[in-house]
Tab-separated table of C-alpha atoms and ligand atoms in Angstrom:
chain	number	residue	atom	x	y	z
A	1	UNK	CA	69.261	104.520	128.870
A	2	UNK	CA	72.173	107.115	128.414
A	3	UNK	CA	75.316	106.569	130.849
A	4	UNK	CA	75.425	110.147	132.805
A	5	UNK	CA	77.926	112.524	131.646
A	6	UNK	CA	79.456	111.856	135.407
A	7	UNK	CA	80.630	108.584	133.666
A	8	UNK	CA	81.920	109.687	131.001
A	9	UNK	CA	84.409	112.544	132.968
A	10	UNK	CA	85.497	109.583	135.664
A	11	UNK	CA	86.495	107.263	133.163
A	12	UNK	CA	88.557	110.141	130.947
A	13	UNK	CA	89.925	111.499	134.181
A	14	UNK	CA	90.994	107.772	135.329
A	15	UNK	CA	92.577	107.239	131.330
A	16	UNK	CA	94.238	110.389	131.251
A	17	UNK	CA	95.934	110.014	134.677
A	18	UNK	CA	97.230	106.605	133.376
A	19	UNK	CA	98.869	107.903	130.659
A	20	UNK	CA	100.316	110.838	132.693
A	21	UNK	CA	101.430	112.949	130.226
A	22	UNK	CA	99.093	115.583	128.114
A	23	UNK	CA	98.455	114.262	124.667
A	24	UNK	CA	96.762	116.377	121.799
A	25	UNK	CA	94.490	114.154	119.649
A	26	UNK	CA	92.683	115.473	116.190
A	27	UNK	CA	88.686	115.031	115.333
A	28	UNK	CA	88.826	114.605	111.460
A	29	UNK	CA	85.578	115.396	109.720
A	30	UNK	CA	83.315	118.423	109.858
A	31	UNK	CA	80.262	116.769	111.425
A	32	UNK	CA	82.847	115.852	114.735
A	33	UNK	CA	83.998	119.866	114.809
A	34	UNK	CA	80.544	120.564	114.967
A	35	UNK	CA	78.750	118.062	117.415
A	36	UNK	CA	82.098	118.724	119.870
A	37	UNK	CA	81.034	122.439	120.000
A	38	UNK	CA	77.373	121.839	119.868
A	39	UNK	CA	77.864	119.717	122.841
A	40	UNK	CA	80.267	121.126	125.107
A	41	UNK	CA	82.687	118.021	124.684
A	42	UNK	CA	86.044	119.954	125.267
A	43	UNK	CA	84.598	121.125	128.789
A	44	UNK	CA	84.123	117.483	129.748
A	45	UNK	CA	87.865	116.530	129.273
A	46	UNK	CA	90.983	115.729	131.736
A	47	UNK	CA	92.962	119.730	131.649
A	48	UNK	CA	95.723	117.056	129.628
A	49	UNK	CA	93.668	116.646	126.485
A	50	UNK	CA	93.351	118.703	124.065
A	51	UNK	CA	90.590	118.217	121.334
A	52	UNK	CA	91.738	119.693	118.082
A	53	UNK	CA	89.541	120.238	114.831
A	54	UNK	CA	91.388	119.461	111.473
A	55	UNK	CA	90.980	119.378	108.018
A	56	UNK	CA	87.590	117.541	107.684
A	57	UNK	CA	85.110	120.207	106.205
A	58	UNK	CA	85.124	119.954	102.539
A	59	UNK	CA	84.044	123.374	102.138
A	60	UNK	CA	87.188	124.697	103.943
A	61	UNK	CA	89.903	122.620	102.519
A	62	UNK	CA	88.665	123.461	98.846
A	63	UNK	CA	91.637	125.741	97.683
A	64	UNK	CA	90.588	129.305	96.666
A	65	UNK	CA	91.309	128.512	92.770
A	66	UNK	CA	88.417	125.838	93.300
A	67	UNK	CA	86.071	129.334	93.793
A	68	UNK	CA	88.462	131.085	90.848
A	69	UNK	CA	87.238	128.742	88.523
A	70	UNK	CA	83.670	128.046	89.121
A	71	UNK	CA	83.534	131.881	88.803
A	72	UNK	CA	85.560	131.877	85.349
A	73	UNK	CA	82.632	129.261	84.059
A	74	UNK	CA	80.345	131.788	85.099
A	75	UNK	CA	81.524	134.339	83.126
A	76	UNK	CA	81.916	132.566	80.047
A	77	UNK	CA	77.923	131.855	79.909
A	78	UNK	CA	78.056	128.219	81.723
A	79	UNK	CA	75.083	127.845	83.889
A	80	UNK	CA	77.471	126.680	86.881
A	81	UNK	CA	75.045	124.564	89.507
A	82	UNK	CA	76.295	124.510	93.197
A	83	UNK	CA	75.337	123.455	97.082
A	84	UNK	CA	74.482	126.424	98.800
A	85	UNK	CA	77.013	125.562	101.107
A	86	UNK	CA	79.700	126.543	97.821
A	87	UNK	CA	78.209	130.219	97.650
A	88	UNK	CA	79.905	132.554	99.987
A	89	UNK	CA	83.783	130.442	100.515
A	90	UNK	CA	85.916	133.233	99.309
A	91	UNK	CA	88.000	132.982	96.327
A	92	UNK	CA	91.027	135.141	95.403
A	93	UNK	CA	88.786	138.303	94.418
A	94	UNK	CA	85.266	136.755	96.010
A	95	UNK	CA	82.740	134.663	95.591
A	96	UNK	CA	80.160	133.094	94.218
A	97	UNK	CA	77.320	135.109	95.596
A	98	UNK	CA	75.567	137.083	92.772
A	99	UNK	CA	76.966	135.645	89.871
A	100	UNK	CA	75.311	135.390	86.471
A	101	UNK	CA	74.014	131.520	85.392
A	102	UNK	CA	74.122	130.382	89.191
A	103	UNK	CA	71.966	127.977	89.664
A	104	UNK	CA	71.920	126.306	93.461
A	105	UNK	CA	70.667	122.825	93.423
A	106	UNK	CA	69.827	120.087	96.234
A	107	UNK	CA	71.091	117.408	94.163
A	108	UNK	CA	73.513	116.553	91.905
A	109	UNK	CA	70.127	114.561	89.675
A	110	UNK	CA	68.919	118.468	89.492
A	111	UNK	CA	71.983	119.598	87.470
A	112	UNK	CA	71.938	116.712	85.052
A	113	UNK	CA	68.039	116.948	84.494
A	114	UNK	CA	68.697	120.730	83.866
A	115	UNK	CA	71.287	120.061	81.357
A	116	UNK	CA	69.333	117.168	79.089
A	117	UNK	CA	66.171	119.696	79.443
A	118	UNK	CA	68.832	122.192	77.997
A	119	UNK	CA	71.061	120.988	74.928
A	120	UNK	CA	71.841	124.492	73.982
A	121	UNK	CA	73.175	125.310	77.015
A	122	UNK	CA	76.353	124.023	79.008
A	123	UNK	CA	75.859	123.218	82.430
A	124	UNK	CA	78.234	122.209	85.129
A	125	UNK	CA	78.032	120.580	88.333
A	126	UNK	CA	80.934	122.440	90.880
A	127	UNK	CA	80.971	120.040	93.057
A	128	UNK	CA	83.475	119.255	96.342
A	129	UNK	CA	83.630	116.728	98.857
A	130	UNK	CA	85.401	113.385	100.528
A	131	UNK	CA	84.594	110.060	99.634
A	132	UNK	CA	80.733	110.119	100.058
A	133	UNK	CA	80.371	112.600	97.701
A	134	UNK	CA	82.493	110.924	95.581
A	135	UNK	CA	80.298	108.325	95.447
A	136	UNK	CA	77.279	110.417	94.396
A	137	UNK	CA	79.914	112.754	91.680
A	138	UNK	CA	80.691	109.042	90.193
A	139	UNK	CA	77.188	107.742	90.187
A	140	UNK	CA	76.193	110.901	88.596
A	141	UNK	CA	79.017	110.841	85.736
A	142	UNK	CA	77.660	107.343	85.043
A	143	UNK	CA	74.608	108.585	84.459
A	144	UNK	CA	75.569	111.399	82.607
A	145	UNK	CA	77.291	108.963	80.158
A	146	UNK	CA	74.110	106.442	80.320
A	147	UNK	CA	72.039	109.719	79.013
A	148	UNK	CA	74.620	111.195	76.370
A	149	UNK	CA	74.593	114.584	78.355
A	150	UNK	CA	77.039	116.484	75.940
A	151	UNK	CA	76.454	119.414	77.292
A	152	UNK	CA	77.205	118.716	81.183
A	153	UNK	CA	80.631	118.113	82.959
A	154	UNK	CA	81.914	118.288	86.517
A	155	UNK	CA	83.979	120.749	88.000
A	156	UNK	CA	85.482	118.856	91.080
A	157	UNK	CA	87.868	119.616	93.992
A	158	UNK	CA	87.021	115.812	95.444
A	159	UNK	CA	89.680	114.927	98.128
A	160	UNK	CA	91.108	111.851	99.487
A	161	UNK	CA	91.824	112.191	103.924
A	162	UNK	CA	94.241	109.281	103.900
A	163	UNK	CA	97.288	111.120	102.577
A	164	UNK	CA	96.848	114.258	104.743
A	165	UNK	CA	96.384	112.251	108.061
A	166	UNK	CA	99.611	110.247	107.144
A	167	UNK	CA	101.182	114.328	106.765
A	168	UNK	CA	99.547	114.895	110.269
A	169	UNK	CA	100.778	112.540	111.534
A	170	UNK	CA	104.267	113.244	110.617
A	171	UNK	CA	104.040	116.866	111.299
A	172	UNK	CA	105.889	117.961	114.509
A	173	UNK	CA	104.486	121.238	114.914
A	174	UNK	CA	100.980	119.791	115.571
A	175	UNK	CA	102.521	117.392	117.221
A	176	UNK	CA	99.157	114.938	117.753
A	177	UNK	CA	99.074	111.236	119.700
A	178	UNK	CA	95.595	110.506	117.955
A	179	UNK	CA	92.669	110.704	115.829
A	180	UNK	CA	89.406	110.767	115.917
A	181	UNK	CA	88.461	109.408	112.432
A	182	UNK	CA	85.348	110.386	110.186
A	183	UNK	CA	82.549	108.260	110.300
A	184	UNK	CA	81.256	109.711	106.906
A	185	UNK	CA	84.000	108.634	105.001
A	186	UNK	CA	84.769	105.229	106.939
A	187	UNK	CA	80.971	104.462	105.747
A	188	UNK	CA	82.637	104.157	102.200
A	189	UNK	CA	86.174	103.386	102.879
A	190	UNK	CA	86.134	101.283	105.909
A	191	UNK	CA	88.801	100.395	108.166
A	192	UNK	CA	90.755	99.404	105.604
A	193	UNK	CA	91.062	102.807	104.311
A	194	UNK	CA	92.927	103.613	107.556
A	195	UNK	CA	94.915	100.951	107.707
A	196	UNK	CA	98.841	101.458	108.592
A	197	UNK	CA	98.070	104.595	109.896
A	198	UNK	CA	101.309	105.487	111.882
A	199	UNK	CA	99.005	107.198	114.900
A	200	UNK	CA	96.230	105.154	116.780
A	201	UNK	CA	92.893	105.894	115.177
A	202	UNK	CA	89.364	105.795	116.453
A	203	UNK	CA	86.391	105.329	113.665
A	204	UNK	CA	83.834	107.411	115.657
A	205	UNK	CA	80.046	108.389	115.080
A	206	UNK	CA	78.305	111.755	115.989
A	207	UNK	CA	76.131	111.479	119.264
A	208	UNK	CA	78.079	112.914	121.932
A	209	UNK	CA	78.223	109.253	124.069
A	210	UNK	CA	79.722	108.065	121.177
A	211	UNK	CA	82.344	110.292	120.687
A	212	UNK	CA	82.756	110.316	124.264
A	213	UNK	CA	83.500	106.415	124.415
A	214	UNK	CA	85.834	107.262	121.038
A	215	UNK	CA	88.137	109.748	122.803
A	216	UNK	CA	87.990	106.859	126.038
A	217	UNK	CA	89.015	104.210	123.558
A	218	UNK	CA	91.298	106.561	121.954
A	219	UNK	CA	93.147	107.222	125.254
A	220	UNK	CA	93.577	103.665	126.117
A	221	UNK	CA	95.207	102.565	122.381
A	222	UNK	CA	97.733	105.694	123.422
A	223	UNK	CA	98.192	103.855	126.747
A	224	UNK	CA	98.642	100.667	125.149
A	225	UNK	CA	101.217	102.158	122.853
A	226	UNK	CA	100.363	100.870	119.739
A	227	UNK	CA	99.062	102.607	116.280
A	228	UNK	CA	95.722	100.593	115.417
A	229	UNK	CA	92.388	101.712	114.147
A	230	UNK	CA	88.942	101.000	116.185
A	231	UNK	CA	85.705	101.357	114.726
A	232	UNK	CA	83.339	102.888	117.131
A	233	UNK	CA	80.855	103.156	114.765
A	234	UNK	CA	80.286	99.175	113.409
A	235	UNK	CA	76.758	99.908	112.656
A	236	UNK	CA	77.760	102.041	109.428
A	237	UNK	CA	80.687	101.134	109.056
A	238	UNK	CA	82.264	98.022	107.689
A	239	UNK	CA	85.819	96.334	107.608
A	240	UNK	CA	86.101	96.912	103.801
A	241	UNK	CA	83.701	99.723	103.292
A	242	UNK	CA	81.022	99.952	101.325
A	243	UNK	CA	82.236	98.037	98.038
A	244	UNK	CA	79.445	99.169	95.519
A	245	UNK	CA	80.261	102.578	96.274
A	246	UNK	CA	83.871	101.962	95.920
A	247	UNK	CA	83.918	100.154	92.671
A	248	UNK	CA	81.942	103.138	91.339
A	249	UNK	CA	84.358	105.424	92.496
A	250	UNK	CA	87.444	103.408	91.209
A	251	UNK	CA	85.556	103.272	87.892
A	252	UNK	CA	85.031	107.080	87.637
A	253	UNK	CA	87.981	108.401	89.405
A	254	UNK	CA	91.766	108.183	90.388
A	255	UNK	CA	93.876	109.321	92.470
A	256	UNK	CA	96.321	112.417	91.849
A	257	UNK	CA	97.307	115.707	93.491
A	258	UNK	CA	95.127	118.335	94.968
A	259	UNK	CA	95.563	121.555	96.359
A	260	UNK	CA	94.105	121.564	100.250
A	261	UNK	CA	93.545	124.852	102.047
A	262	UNK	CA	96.291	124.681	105.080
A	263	UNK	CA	98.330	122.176	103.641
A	264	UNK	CA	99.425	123.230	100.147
A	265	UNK	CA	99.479	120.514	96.888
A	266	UNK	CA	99.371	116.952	98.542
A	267	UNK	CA	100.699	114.100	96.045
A	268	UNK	CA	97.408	111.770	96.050
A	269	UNK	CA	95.412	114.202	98.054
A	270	UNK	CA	92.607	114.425	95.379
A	271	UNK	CA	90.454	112.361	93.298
A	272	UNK	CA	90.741	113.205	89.704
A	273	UNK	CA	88.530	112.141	86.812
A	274	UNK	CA	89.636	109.217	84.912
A	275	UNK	CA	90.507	109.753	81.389
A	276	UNK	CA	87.586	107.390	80.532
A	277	UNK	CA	85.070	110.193	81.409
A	278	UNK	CA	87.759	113.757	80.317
A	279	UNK	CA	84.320	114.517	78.079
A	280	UNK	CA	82.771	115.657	81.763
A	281	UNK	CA	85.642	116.960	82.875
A	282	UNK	CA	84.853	120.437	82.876
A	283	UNK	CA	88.830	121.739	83.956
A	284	UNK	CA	89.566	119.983	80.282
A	285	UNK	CA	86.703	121.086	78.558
A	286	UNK	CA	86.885	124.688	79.217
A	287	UNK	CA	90.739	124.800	79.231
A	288	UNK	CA	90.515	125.958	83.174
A	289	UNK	CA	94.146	126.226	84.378
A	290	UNK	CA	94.931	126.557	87.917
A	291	UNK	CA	95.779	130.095	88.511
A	292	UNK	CA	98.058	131.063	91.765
A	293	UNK	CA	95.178	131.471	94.063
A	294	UNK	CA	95.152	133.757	97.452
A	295	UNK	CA	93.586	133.634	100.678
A	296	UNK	CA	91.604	136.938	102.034
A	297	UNK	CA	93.809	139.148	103.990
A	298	UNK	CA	94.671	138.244	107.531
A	299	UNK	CA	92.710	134.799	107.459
A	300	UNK	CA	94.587	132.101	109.255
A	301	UNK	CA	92.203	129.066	108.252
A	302	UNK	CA	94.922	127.247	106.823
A	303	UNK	CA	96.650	127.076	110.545
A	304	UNK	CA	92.565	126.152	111.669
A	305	UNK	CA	92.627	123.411	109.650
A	306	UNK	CA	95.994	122.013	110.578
A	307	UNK	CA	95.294	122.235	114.244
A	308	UNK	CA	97.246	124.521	114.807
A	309	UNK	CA	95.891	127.016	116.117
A	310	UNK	CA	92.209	127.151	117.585
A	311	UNK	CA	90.051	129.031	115.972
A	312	UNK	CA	89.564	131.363	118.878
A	313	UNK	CA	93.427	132.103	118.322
A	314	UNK	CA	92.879	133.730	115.076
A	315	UNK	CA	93.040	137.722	115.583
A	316	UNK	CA	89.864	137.978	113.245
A	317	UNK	CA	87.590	135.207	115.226
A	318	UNK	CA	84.500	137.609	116.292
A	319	UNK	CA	85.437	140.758	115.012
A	320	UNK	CA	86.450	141.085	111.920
A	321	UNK	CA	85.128	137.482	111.100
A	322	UNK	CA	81.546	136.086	111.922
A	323	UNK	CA	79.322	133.891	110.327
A	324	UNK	CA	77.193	137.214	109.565
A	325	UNK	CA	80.409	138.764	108.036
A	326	UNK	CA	82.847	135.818	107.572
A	327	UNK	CA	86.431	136.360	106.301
A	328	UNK	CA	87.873	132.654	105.860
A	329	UNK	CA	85.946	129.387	104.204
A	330	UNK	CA	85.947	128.137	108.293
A	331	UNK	CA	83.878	131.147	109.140
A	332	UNK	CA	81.394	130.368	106.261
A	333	UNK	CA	80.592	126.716	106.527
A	334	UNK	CA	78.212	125.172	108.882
A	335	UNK	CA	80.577	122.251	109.406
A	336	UNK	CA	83.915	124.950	109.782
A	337	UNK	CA	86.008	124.941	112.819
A	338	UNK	CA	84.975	128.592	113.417
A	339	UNK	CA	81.425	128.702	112.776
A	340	UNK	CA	81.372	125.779	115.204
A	341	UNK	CA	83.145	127.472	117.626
A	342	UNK	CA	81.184	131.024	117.041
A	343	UNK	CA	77.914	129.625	117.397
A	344	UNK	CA	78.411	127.648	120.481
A	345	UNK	CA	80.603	130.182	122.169
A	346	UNK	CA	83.417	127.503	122.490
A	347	UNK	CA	86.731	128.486	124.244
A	348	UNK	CA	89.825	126.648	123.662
A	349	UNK	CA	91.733	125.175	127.077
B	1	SF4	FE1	89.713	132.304	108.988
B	1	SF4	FE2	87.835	133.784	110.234
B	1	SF4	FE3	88.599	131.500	111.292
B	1	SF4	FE4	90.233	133.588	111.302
B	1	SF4	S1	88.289	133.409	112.401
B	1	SF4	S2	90.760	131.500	110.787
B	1	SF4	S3	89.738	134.506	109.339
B	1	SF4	S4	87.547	131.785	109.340
């Protein structure tokens, strides 16, 4: 049986009181932004917490040039095959949407299958994503070198968390006491991945009593004063991850910089293709330099996705900007801070 949401607000009420101050903590993954809004979490909590969404949808932290380049492949007769989710993030001068040689897939086996029933053709895979995807963007370079697919590479924007959560944490404009860390990418990295974080750290999964008992938890390691990560989630996810996955990924990839939406180029922020594999490396291939990319006019994602500033705080949020009509990549996503916030009517405190 469920404990009632009466529960749930006692115990906060009774952990925020204790700590006596108002603290700011950060969910860090898409799936949290979404589930908080879909659920009404933020109305449940203490006046002195504040929830705020960071940089955990994919889709939004993709830098523009990501968009710029997919779209140069396009032009140059590549068939280019994206998630739908890829179509409509805005680029420096647009997007995807209506381009020549499109082709949206469901998995990355669909764009490899293409390409070997293809040999005249070029195909890439445009492909973004933390460490889960990761896993399926190395599994799928194996097999692309398994099958001698010389006419498929992988355009990638793949991003490694850790690096921007240690910037979080540092940054004292957002100013956070906590996280509330992705269960998606713990599933692969573990708790190891977040270990020495320098703010406590709760490993959380998606139903709303769970995340409700991860904010409690969360609360109570910021009473007891010390930075340590919890997993909340110990049926996914385990102390060192999930170690196939990870020895794929350390096969295929490595870590270097990468340009994230909201917080410019982060030193080990990205997961780059390992020289091993530069024949699928579609950036070397085509000679794909990244240009100096801009954000549409007036967007203020890159604040969203830093916490700071809800997206209800953005002059654009439901007028200018909808998920009908949406100006910035947090609009456009299903898992974006925006969209969350747009579809379930959610007002900051
Ligand atoms: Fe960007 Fe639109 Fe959100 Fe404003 S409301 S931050 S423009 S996505």
């Amino acid at each position: 049986m469920e404990t009632p949401i009466s529960f749930w607000r006692e115990a906060l009420c009774a952990a925020a009181a204790r700590l006596g101050r108002s603290v700011r903590l950060m969910e860090v993954c898409g799936s949290h932004s979404f589930a908080a809004a879909k659920f009404g979490l933020r109305s449940l909590l203490p006046d002195s917490v504040r929830l705020l969404s960071g940089p955990g949808c994919p889709v939004c932290v993709s830098g523009p040039g990501f968009i710029d380049r997919a779209i140069a492949l396009c032009r140059r007769n590549v068939r280019v095959a994206v998630f739908g989710d890829l179509l409509r993030i805005p680029g420096s001068a647009g997007t995807l949407q209506g381009e020549a040689g499109l082709m949206v897939i469901y998995s990355p086996e669909e764009a490899l299958d293409y390409a070997v029933a293809h040999p005249d053709k070029e195909v890439v895979l445009a492909a973004v994503g933390f460490e889960p995807t990761l896993s399926a963007g190395a599994a799928i370079l194996e097999l692309a070198a398994e099958r001698n697919a010389a006419n498929f590479s992988l355009l990638c924007d793949f991003k490694r968390i850790r690096p921007v959560l240690d910037l979080l944490a540092a940054d004292s404009g957002t100013r956070l006491d906590g996280f509330l860390l992705p269960g998606h990418v713990a599933s692969v990295v573990g708790e190891a991945g977040f270990a020495g974080l320098a703010l406590p750290g709760v490993i959380s999964g998606f139903s709303a009593e769970n995340m409700l008992h991860s904010i409690l938890l969360l609360l109570q390691s910021i009473e007891q004063g010390g930075p340590a990560v919890i997993n909340n989630y110990p049926e996914v996810v385990e102390a060192s991850g999930n170690l196939a996955a990870l020895a794929m990924i350390e096969h295929c990839f490595e870590p270097g910089p990468s340009e994230w939406r909201g917080m410019g180029n982060v030193p080990g922020g990205g997961w780059l293709i390992r020289p091993e594999f530069a024949r699928f490396d579609a950036a070397k291939r085509f000679d794909l330099p990244l240009s100096a990319a801009r954000e549409p006019a007036g967007c203020r994602c890159g604040e969203v996705l830093r916490g700071a500033l809800a997206p209800d705080e953005c002059p654009l949020f439901g007028r200018g900007c909808t998920p009908a009509h949406p100006v910035g990549a947090c609009m456009v996503s299903g898992e974006g801070a925006c969209a969350a916030a747009y579809r379930y009517r959610e007002v900051a405190p």
